Amino acid sequence: MDGAPPPASPAGLSAYVAVSQLLGLTLLATTGAWLGRYRGGVAWDSPLQFNVHPLCMVLGMVFLQGDALLVYRVFRHEAKRSTKVLHALLHGLALVIALVGIVAVFESHRTKGIPDMYSLHSWCGMAAFVLYLLQWLLGCGFFLLPSTSFSLRSRYKPQHVFFGIALFALSIAACLLGITEMLLFNIRDSYSRFVPEGVLANTLGVLLVAFGLVVGYVLTRDDWKRPPLAEELALSMDFKTLTEHESPGSGSQ
C-alpha cells in the first residue's frame, strides 16, 4: 500500500552497522592522534608531507571503501539506481583520497632521497590501489551503463562481489604492513619496550582488523542482503528482454 512504512531491517543488522561506524571513526581518530602526537602532524609542502600518506590511505582505502561496501546493506529499501550511484561515488571518493596519499609518499621520498617500491608494504599497497581502480572502472561499465547486457552483468556480478571483499582485505593488510614499517623505521630501538607510540600504533592495527571483521561479517550474512524490490524485478525482466532480444514469452515453460 502507498504510504506504508518500509519493512524493518533484519535483527542485528543496524547494531553491526553502528559498531562498524564507531570503529571506523575511532580508527580515524587514532590515526590522527598517532600522527599528531608522535609524528609531528600533517602538512603538504614540508618534511611532514609523508604523514599525509597514512592518513589518506586509512581514510580512503579502509573507512570509505568499507562504507561503500555496506551501502547495499544499509539502503535496503531505496531505489536500486540511487544505491548503485552512491556505491560508485563512495568508491570514487576513496580512490581520489588514496591517490592523494600515493602522490604524497612519492613526493616525500623524492625530496628526501628515499627509494620507492622496494618493500612488501609498497607492493601490496600499489597492487591494492591499481586493482581497486580497475574494479571501480569495470563496476561502472557493467552496472551503470545501460548498454551492458543482462547476461554480462549476471556473469560478472560474482567476480565483482568477490574482488570487492578481497580488495578490502588486501587494503587492510597493506595498512598493517605500513604501520609496522613506520614503527621499525622510527622507533626500532625502543619498540620492544612497549613505548606509548608503539602501543598506540598497535592499537590502530587492532582497530583496522576489527573494522574489517565487522564489515566482512555484515557482507557475508546471506539473510542481510538487500532484497530486490518488486519494481526492480519487473525492470530486470524488461531489461533482460531488451538486451537479450527476447520476447516476453520466449523460453517460457
Short mmCIF file of C-alpha atoms in Angstrom, two decimals:
data_model
loop_
_atom_site.label_atom_id
_atom_site.label_comp_id
_atom_site.label_asym_id
_atom_site.label_seq_id
_atom_site.Cartn_x
_atom_site.Cartn_y
_atom_site.Cartn_z
CA MET A 1 0.00 0.00 0.00
CA ASP A 2 1.13 3.54 -0.72
CA GLY A 3 2.36 5.30 2.36
CA ALA A 4 3.07 2.06 4.22
CA PRO A 5 6.27 2.14 6.26
CA PRO A 6 9.21 0.20 4.77
CA PRO A 7 9.94 -3.22 6.25
CA ALA A 8 12.22 -3.19 9.26
CA SER A 9 15.87 -4.13 8.86
CA PRO A 10 16.81 -7.69 9.89
CA ALA A 11 17.51 -8.18 13.58
CA GLY A 12 21.07 -7.23 14.43
CA LEU A 13 21.96 -5.51 11.16
CA SER A 14 21.59 -1.96 12.47
CA ALA A 15 23.67 -2.77 15.54
CA TYR A 16 26.53 -4.22 13.49
CA VAL A 17 26.47 -1.28 11.09
CA ALA A 18 26.57 1.12 14.05
CA VAL A 19 29.53 -0.77 15.54
CA SER A 20 31.33 -0.60 12.20
CA GLN A 21 30.91 3.17 12.06
CA LEU A 22 32.06 3.59 15.64
CA LEU A 23 35.15 1.51 14.89
CA GLY A 24 35.77 3.43 11.68
CA LEU A 25 35.61 6.83 13.33
CA THR A 26 37.77 5.57 16.19
CA LEU A 27 40.47 4.29 13.85
CA LEU A 28 40.49 7.65 12.03
CA ALA A 29 40.84 9.47 15.36
CA THR A 30 43.60 7.08 16.41
CA THR A 31 45.45 7.66 13.15
CA GLY A 32 45.22 11.40 13.67
CA ALA A 33 46.36 11.09 17.29
CA TRP A 34 49.37 8.99 16.28
CA LEU A 35 50.46 11.34 13.52
CA GLY A 36 49.77 14.47 15.57
CA ARG A 37 51.23 13.37 18.89
CA TYR A 38 54.28 11.38 17.76
CA ARG A 39 54.98 12.18 14.09
CA GLY A 40 54.63 15.98 14.15
CA GLY A 41 51.28 16.35 12.38
CA VAL A 42 50.31 16.59 8.71
CA ALA A 43 51.36 19.18 6.13
CA TRP A 44 51.91 19.12 2.37
CA ASP A 45 54.84 21.37 1.48
CA SER A 46 57.05 20.40 4.40
CA PRO A 47 59.01 17.47 5.83
CA LEU A 48 55.68 16.28 7.23
CA GLN A 49 54.30 15.53 3.77
CA PHE A 50 54.83 11.82 4.26
CA ASN A 51 52.24 11.80 7.06
CA VAL A 52 49.56 12.64 4.52
CA HIS A 53 50.04 9.12 3.17
CA PRO A 54 48.89 7.00 6.14
CA LEU A 55 46.02 9.37 6.91
CA CYS A 56 44.71 9.25 3.33
CA MET A 57 45.12 5.50 2.98
CA VAL A 58 43.25 4.74 6.21
CA LEU A 59 40.50 7.21 5.29
CA GLY A 60 40.15 6.20 1.65
CA MET A 61 41.22 2.58 1.25
CA VAL A 62 39.74 1.37 4.55
CA PHE A 63 37.00 3.57 6.01
CA LEU A 64 35.35 4.85 2.81
CA GLN A 65 35.88 1.59 0.97
CA GLY A 66 34.23 -0.26 3.85
CA ASP A 67 31.30 2.15 3.89
CA ALA A 68 30.89 1.82 0.12
CA LEU A 69 30.64 -1.96 0.55
CA LEU A 70 27.95 -1.53 3.20
CA VAL A 71 25.73 0.67 1.03
CA TYR A 72 23.63 -2.24 -0.23
CA ARG A 73 23.03 -3.45 3.32
CA VAL A 74 22.17 -0.02 4.78
CA PHE A 75 19.96 1.35 1.98
CA ARG A 76 17.75 -1.69 1.65
CA HIS A 77 14.52 -0.06 0.50
CA GLU A 78 15.72 2.86 -1.65
CA ALA A 79 15.74 2.79 -5.45
CA LYS A 80 18.40 0.43 -6.81
CA ARG A 81 19.74 3.03 -9.23
CA SER A 82 20.31 5.56 -6.44
CA THR A 83 22.03 2.92 -4.33
CA LYS A 84 24.32 2.00 -7.23
CA VAL A 85 25.28 5.62 -7.77
CA LEU A 86 26.05 6.13 -4.08
CA HIS A 87 28.10 2.92 -4.06
CA ALA A 88 30.12 4.13 -7.05
CA LEU A 89 30.55 7.66 -5.67
CA LEU A 90 31.90 6.46 -2.33
CA HIS A 91 34.37 4.17 -4.08
CA GLY A 92 35.37 7.02 -6.40
CA LEU A 93 35.94 9.35 -3.45
CA ALA A 94 38.04 6.67 -1.76
CA LEU A 95 40.17 6.39 -4.91
CA VAL A 96 40.73 10.14 -5.11
CA ILE A 97 41.78 10.36 -1.45
CA ALA A 98 44.06 7.32 -1.84
CA LEU A 99 45.64 8.90 -4.93
CA VAL A 100 46.48 11.99 -2.87
CA GLY A 101 48.14 9.71 -0.32
CA ILE A 102 50.17 7.96 -3.03
CA VAL A 103 51.33 11.25 -4.53
CA ALA A 104 52.33 12.44 -1.06
CA VAL A 105 54.56 9.44 -0.35
CA PHE A 106 56.27 9.55 -3.75
CA GLU A 107 56.95 13.28 -3.45
CA SER A 108 58.19 12.86 0.11
CA HIS A 109 60.54 10.07 -0.96
CA ARG A 110 61.83 12.13 -3.86
CA THR A 111 62.52 15.12 -1.60
CA LYS A 112 64.33 13.00 1.00
CA GLY A 113 66.14 10.76 -1.50
CA ILE A 114 64.38 7.59 -0.33
CA PRO A 115 63.92 4.78 -2.91
CA ASP A 116 60.40 3.78 -3.96
CA MET A 117 58.58 0.48 -4.32
CA TYR A 118 61.10 -1.83 -2.65
CA SER A 119 59.12 -3.02 0.39
CA LEU A 120 56.36 -5.61 0.75
CA HIS A 121 54.11 -2.83 2.03
CA SER A 122 54.58 -0.79 -1.14
CA TRP A 123 53.99 -3.80 -3.39
CA CYS A 124 50.78 -4.79 -1.60
CA GLY A 125 49.60 -1.19 -1.34
CA MET A 126 50.16 -0.38 -5.00
CA ALA A 127 48.54 -3.67 -6.06
CA ALA A 128 45.51 -2.85 -3.91
CA PHE A 129 45.18 0.63 -5.42
CA VAL A 130 45.61 -0.44 -9.06
CA LEU A 131 43.23 -3.38 -8.72
CA TYR A 132 40.76 -1.20 -6.82
CA LEU A 133 40.79 1.33 -9.66
CA LEU A 134 40.26 -1.47 -12.20
CA GLN A 135 37.43 -2.89 -10.09
CA TRP A 136 35.76 0.52 -9.95
CA LEU A 137 36.06 1.08 -13.71
CA LEU A 138 34.68 -2.38 -14.51
CA GLY A 139 31.87 -1.92 -12.00
CA CYS A 140 30.84 1.38 -13.55
CA GLY A 141 30.98 -0.15 -17.01
CA PHE A 142 28.97 -3.26 -16.18
CA PHE A 143 26.41 -1.89 -13.74
CA LEU A 144 25.92 1.80 -14.53
CA LEU A 145 26.00 1.82 -18.34
CA PRO A 146 22.55 0.86 -19.69
CA SER A 147 24.07 -0.70 -22.82
CA THR A 148 25.59 -3.63 -20.91
CA SER A 149 23.62 -6.82 -21.49
CA PHE A 150 21.82 -8.62 -18.71
CA SER A 151 23.82 -11.82 -19.28
CA LEU A 152 27.15 -10.00 -18.99
CA ARG A 153 26.05 -8.35 -15.76
CA SER A 154 24.92 -11.67 -14.35
CA ARG A 155 28.20 -13.40 -15.24
CA TYR A 156 30.39 -10.61 -13.89
CA LYS A 157 28.49 -9.95 -10.65
CA PRO A 158 30.01 -12.87 -8.63
CA GLN A 159 33.52 -11.74 -9.58
CA HIS A 160 32.70 -8.14 -8.69
CA VAL A 161 31.41 -9.15 -5.26
CA PHE A 162 34.36 -11.46 -4.52
CA PHE A 163 37.04 -9.00 -5.57
CA GLY A 164 35.31 -6.20 -3.68
CA ILE A 165 35.73 -8.09 -0.40
CA ALA A 166 39.19 -9.38 -1.36
CA LEU A 167 40.49 -5.88 -2.16
CA PHE A 168 39.10 -4.55 1.11
CA ALA A 169 41.04 -7.27 2.96
CA LEU A 170 44.18 -6.53 0.91
CA SER A 171 43.88 -2.81 1.72
CA ILE A 172 43.74 -3.53 5.44
CA ALA A 173 46.72 -5.90 5.14
CA ALA A 174 48.71 -3.20 3.34
CA CYS A 175 47.90 -0.72 6.11
CA LEU A 176 49.07 -3.18 8.76
CA LEU A 177 52.33 -3.66 6.88
CA GLY A 178 52.71 0.10 6.62
CA ILE A 179 52.18 0.62 10.35
CA THR A 180 54.83 -1.97 11.14
CA GLU A 181 57.22 -0.42 8.64
CA MET A 182 56.79 3.05 10.12
CA LEU A 183 57.39 1.76 13.63
CA LEU A 184 60.54 -0.09 12.64
CA PHE A 185 61.88 2.97 10.84
CA ASN A 186 61.11 5.42 13.63
CA ILE A 187 61.31 3.57 16.97
CA ARG A 188 63.22 0.41 16.12
CA ASP A 189 65.36 0.54 19.28
CA SER A 190 62.51 1.25 21.74
CA TYR A 191 59.57 -0.58 20.12
CA SER A 192 60.13 -3.76 22.14
CA ARG A 193 59.88 -1.80 25.39
CA PHE A 194 56.16 -1.04 24.94
CA VAL A 195 56.70 2.70 24.43
CA PRO A 196 53.46 4.76 24.12
CA GLU A 197 53.85 5.33 20.36
CA GLY A 198 54.23 1.62 19.72
CA VAL A 199 51.20 0.79 21.87
CA LEU A 200 49.08 3.42 20.11
CA ALA A 201 50.12 2.24 16.65
CA ASN A 202 49.45 -1.39 17.61
CA THR A 203 46.02 -0.30 18.84
CA LEU A 204 45.40 1.28 15.43
CA GLY A 205 46.27 -2.05 13.83
CA VAL A 206 43.81 -3.89 16.07
CA LEU A 207 41.10 -1.35 15.18
CA LEU A 208 41.77 -1.89 11.47
CA VAL A 209 41.34 -5.64 11.89
CA ALA A 210 38.19 -5.18 13.97
CA PHE A 211 36.66 -2.81 11.41
CA GLY A 212 37.42 -5.28 8.64
CA LEU A 213 35.93 -8.20 10.56
CA VAL A 214 32.69 -6.37 11.37
CA VAL A 215 32.25 -5.14 7.78
CA GLY A 216 33.09 -8.61 6.46
CA TYR A 217 30.55 -10.22 8.77
CA VAL A 218 27.80 -7.87 7.61
CA LEU A 219 28.66 -8.51 3.97
CA THR A 220 28.70 -12.29 4.24
CA ARG A 221 25.40 -12.74 6.09
CA ASP A 222 23.07 -14.02 3.37
CA ASP A 223 19.95 -13.03 5.29
CA TRP A 224 21.20 -9.42 5.47
CA LYS A 225 21.49 -8.98 1.71
CA ARG A 226 19.41 -6.26 0.12
CA PRO A 227 16.11 -7.81 -1.04
CA PRO A 228 15.02 -6.89 -4.59
CA LEU A 229 12.02 -4.60 -4.69
CA ALA A 230 9.01 -5.63 -6.76
CA GLU A 231 9.61 -2.89 -9.32
CA GLU A 232 13.26 -3.93 -9.61
CA LEU A 233 12.26 -7.49 -10.52
CA ALA A 234 9.95 -6.16 -13.21
CA LEU A 235 12.61 -3.82 -14.57
CA SER A 236 15.17 -6.63 -14.58
CA MET A 237 12.89 -8.80 -16.69
CA ASP A 238 12.24 -5.93 -19.10
CA PHE A 239 15.96 -5.14 -19.24
CA LYS A 240 16.80 -8.77 -19.99
CA THR A 241 14.16 -8.90 -22.72
CA LEU A 242 15.52 -5.76 -24.38
CA THR A 243 19.23 -6.52 -24.12
CA GLU A 244 18.99 -10.22 -25.00
CA HIS A 245 16.41 -9.58 -27.78
CA GLU A 246 13.94 -11.97 -26.22
CA SER A 247 10.20 -11.72 -26.47
CA PRO A 248 8.36 -11.69 -23.15
CA GLY A 249 7.01 -15.18 -23.79
CA SER A 250 10.07 -16.79 -25.33
CA GLY A 251 11.62 -19.67 -23.43
CA SER A 252 8.66 -19.98 -21.05
CA GLN A 253 7.72 -23.45 -19.94
#
